[in-house]
PDB file of C-alpha atoms in Angstrom:
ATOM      1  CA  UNK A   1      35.164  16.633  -2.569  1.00  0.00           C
ATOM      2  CA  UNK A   2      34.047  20.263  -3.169  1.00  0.00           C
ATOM      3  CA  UNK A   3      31.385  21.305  -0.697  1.00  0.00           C
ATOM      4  CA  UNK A   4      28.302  23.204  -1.650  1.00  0.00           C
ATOM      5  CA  UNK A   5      27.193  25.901   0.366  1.00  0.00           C
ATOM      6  CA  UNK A   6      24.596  23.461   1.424  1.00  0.00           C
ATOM      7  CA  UNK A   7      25.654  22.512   4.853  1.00  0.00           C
ATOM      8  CA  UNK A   8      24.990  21.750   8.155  1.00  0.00           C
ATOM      9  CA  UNK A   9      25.875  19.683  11.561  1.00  0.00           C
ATOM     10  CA  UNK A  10      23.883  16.727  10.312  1.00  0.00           C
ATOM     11  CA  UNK A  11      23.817  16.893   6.827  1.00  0.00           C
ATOM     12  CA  UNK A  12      26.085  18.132   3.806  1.00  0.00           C
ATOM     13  CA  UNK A  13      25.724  18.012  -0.015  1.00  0.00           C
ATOM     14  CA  UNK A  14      28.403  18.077  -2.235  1.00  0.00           C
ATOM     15  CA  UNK A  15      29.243  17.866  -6.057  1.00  0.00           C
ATOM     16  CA  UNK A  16      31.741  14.840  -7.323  1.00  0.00           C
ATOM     17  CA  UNK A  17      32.478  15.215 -10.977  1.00  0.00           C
ATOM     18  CA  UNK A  18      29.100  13.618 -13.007  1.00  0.00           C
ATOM     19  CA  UNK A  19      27.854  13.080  -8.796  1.00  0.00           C
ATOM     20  CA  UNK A  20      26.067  14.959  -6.568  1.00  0.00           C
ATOM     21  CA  UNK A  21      26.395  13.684  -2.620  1.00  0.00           C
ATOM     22  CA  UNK A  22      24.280  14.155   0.403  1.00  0.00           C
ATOM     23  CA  UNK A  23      25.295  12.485   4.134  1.00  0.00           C
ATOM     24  CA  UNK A  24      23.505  12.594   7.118  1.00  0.00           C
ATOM     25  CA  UNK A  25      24.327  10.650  10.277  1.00  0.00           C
ATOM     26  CA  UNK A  26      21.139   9.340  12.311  1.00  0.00           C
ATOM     27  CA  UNK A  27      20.616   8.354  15.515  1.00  0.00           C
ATOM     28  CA  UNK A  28      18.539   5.611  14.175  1.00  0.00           C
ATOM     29  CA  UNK A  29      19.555   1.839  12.776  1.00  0.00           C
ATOM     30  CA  UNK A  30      19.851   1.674   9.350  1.00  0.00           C
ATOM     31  CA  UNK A  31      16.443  -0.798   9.226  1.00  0.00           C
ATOM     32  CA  UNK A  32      14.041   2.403   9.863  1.00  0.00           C
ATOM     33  CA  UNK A  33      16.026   4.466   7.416  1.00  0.00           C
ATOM     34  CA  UNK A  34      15.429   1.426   5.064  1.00  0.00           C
ATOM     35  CA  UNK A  35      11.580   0.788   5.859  1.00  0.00           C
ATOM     36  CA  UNK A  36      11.316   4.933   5.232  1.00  0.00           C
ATOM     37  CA  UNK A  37      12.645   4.252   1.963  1.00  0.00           C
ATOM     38  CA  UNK A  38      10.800   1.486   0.872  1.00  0.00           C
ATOM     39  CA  UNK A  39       7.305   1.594   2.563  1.00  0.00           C
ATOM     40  CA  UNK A  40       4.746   3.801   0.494  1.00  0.00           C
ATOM     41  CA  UNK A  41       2.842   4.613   3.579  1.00  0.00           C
ATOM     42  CA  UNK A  42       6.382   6.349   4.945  1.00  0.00           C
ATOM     43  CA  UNK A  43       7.758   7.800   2.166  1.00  0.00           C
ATOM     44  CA  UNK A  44       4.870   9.264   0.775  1.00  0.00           C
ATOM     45  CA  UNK A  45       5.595  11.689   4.801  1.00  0.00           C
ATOM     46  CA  UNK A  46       8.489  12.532   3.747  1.00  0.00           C
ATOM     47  CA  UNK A  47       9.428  12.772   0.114  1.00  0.00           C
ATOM     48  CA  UNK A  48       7.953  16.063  -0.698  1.00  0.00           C
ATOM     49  CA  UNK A  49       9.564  19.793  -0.962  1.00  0.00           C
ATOM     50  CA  UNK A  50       7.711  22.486   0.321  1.00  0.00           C
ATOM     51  CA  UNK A  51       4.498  23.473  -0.772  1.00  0.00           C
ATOM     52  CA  UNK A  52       4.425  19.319  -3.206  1.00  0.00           C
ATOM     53  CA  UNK A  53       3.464  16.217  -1.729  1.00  0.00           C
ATOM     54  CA  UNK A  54       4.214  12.982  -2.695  1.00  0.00           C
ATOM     55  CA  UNK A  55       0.547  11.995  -3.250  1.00  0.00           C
ATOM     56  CA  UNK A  56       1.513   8.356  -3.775  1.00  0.00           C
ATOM     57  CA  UNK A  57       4.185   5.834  -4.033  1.00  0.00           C
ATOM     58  CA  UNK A  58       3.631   2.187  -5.709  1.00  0.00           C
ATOM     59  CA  UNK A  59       7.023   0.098  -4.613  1.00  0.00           C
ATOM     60  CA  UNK A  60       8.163  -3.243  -5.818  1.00  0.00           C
ATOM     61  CA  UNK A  61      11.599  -2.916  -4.305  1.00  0.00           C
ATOM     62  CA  UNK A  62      13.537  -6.462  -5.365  1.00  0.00           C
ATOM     63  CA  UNK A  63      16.202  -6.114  -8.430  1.00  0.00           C
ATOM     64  CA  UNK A  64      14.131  -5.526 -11.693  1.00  0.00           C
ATOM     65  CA  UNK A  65      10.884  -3.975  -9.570  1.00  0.00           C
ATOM     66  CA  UNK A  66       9.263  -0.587 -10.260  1.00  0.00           C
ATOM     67  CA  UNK A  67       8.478   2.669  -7.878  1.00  0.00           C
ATOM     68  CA  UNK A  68       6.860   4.884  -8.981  1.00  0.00           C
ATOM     69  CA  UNK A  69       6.253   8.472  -6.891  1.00  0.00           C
ATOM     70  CA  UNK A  70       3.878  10.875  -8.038  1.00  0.00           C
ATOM     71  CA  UNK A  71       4.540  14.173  -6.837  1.00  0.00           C
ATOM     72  CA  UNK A  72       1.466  17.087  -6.948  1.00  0.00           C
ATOM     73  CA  UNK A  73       2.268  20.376  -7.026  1.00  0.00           C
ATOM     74  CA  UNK A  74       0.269  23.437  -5.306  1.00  0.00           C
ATOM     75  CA  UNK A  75      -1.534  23.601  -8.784  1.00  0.00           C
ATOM     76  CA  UNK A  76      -2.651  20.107  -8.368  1.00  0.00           C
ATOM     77  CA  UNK A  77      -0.424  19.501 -11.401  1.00  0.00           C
ATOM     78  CA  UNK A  78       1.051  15.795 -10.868  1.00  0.00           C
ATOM     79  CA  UNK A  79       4.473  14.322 -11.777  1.00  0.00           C
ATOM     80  CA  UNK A  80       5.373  10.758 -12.334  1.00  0.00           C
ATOM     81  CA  UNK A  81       8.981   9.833 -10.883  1.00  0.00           C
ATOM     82  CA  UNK A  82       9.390   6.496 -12.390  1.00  0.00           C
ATOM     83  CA  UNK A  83      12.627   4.356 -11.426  1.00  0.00           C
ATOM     84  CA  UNK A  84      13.483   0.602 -12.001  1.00  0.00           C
ATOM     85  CA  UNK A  85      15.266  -1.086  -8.505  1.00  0.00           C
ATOM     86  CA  UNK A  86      19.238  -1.719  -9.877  1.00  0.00           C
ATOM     87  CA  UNK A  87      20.070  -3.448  -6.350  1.00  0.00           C
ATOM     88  CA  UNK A  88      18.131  -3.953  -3.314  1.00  0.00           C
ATOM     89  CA  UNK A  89      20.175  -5.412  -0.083  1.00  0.00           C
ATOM     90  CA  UNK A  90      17.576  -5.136   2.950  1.00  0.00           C
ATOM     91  CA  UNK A  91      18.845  -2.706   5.608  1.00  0.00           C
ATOM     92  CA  UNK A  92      22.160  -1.925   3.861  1.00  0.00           C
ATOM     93  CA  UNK A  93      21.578  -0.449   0.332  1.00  0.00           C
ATOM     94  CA  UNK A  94      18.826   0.561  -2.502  1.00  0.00           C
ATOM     95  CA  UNK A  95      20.155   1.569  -6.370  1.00  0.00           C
ATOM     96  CA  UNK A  96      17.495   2.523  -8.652  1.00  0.00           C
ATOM     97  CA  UNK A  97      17.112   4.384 -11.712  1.00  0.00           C
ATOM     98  CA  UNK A  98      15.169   6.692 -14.577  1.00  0.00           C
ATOM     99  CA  UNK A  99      17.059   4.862 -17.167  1.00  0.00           C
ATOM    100  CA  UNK A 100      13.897   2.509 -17.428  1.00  0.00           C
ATOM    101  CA  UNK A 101      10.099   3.078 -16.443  1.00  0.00           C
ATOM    102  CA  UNK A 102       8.904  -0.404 -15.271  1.00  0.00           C
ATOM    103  CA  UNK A 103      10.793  -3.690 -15.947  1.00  0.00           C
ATOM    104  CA  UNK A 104      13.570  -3.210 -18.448  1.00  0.00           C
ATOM    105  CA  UNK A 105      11.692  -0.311 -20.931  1.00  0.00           C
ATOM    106  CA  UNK A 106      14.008   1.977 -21.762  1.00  0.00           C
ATOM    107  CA  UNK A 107      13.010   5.515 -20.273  1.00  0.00           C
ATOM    108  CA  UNK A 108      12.624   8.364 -23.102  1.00  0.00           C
ATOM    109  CA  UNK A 109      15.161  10.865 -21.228  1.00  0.00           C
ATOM    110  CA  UNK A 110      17.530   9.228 -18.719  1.00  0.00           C
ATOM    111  CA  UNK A 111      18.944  11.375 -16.013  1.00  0.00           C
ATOM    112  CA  UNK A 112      20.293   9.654 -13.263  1.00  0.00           C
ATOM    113  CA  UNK A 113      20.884   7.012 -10.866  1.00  0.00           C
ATOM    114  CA  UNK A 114      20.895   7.034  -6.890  1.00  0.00           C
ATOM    115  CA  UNK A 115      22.488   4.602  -4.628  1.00  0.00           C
ATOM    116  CA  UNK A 116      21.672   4.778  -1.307  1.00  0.00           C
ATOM    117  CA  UNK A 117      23.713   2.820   1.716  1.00  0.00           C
ATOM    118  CA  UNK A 118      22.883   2.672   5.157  1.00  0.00           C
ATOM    119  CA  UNK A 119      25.998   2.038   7.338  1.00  0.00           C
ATOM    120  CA  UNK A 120      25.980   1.317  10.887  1.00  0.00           C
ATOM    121  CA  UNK A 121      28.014   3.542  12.797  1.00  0.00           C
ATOM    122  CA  UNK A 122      30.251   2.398  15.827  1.00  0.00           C
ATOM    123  CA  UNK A 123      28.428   3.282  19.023  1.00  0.00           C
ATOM    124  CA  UNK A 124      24.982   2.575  16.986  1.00  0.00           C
ATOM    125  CA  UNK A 125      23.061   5.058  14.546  1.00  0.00           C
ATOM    126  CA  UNK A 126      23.316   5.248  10.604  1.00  0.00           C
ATOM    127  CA  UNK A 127      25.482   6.990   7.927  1.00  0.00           C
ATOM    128  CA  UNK A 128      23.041   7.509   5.442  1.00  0.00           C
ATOM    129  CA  UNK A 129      24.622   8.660   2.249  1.00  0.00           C
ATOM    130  CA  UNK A 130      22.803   9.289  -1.056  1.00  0.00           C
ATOM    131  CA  UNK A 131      24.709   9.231  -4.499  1.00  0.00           C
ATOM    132  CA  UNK A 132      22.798  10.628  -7.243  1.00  0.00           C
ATOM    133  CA  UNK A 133      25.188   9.898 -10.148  1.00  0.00           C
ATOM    134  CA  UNK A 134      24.360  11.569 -13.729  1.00  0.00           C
ATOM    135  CA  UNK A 135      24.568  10.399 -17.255  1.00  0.00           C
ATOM    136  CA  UNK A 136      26.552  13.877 -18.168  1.00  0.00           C
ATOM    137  CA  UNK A 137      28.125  16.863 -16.579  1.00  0.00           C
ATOM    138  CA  UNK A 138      25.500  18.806 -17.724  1.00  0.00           C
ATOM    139  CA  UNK A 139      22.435  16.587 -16.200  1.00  0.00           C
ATOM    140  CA  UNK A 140      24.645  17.200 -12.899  1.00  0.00           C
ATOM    141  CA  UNK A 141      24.670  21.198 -13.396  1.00  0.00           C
ATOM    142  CA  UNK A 142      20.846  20.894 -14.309  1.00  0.00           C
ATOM    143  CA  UNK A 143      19.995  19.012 -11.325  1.00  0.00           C
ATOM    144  CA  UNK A 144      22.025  21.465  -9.718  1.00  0.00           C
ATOM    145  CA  UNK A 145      20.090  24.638 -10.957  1.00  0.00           C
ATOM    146  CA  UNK A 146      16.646  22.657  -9.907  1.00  0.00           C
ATOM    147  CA  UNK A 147      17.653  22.585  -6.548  1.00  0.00           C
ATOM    148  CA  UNK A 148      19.607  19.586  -5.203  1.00  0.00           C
ATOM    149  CA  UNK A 149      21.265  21.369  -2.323  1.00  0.00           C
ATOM    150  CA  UNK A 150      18.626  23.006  -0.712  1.00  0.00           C
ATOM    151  CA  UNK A 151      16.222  20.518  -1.660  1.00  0.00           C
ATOM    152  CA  UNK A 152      17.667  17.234  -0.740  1.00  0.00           C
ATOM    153  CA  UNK A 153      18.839  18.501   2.873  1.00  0.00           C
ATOM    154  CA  UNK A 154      15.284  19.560   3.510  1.00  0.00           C
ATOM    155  CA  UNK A 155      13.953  16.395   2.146  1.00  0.00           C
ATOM    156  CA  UNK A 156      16.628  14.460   4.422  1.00  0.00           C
ATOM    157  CA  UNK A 157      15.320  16.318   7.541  1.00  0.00           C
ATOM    158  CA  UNK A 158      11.509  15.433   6.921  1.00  0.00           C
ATOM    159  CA  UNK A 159      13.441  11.828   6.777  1.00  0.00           C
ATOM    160  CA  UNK A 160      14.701  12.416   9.903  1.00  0.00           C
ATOM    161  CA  UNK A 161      11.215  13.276  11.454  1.00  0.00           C
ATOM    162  CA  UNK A 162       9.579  10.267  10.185  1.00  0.00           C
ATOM    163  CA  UNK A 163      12.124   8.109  11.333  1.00  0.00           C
ATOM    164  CA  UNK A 164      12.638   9.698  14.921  1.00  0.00           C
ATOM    165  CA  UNK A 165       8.873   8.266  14.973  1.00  0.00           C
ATOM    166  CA  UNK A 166      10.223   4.436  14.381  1.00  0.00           C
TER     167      UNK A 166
END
């Protein structure tokens, strides 16, 4: 595992072939981490990057369901993130994906899919890990140039802050 230059005490990104990694250990069980993830009131806090918000989040998180984020820029420009649920295993483990919109239509321009796990650590607290795995190398790289390691790690903190409120 290369390591970007991304990284910190409590959180570290790094690139994995097609994959780009983040893990952060929390303090927290992995059911607040979970309801952050999966609660539009919570992740609408948190899911933003600097001067965006998420300015809503519609979640029907079983196997088949839709989210859908809309992030608004400082130009009041909005942006659709659409993903289909893959798996959903309360407390333990979300996979969705761009590859379709909403049920099973095919998305124009796949570009990924993230699998997230939420392991208990020995002692209590969470391992949070986030696997954004590409289609192509070259998605990878272009997620890269858009900002994954600075981006995610900041997003992960705000994470953190919302569920140190839990």
């Amino acid at each position: 595992m290369s390591v970007s230059a991304t990284e910190t005490t409590q959180s570290r990104s790094s690139t994995e072939g097609r994959d780009l990694v983040l893990v952060r250990d929390f303090e927290k069980t992995p059911d607040k981490l979970y309801r952050a993830w999966t609660e539009p009131e919570l992740i609408t806090q948190w899911f933003t990057l600097a001067s965006w918000t998420a300015a809503k989040a519609e979640l029907d998180v079983r196997p088949g369901g839709a989210s859908l984020i809309t992030m608004r820029g400082p130009d009041g420009a909005e942006f659709p993130n659409r993903d289909v649920y893959l798996e959903v295993v309360p407390n333990r483990k979300l996979v969705l994906t761009d590859a379709y919109t909403s049920a099973w239509a095919p998305s124009e321009q796949p570009f990924m899919t993230v699998t997230l796990t939420f392991d208990e650590l020995p002692g209590g607290g969470t391992r949070y890990t986030a696997r954004v795995s590409h289609w192509t190398v070259a998605d990878r790289e272009r997620h890269e140039e858009m900002g994954f390691h600075q981006n995610w790690p900041v997003a992960t903190e705000q994470l953190a802050a919302v569920v140190a409120k839990l």
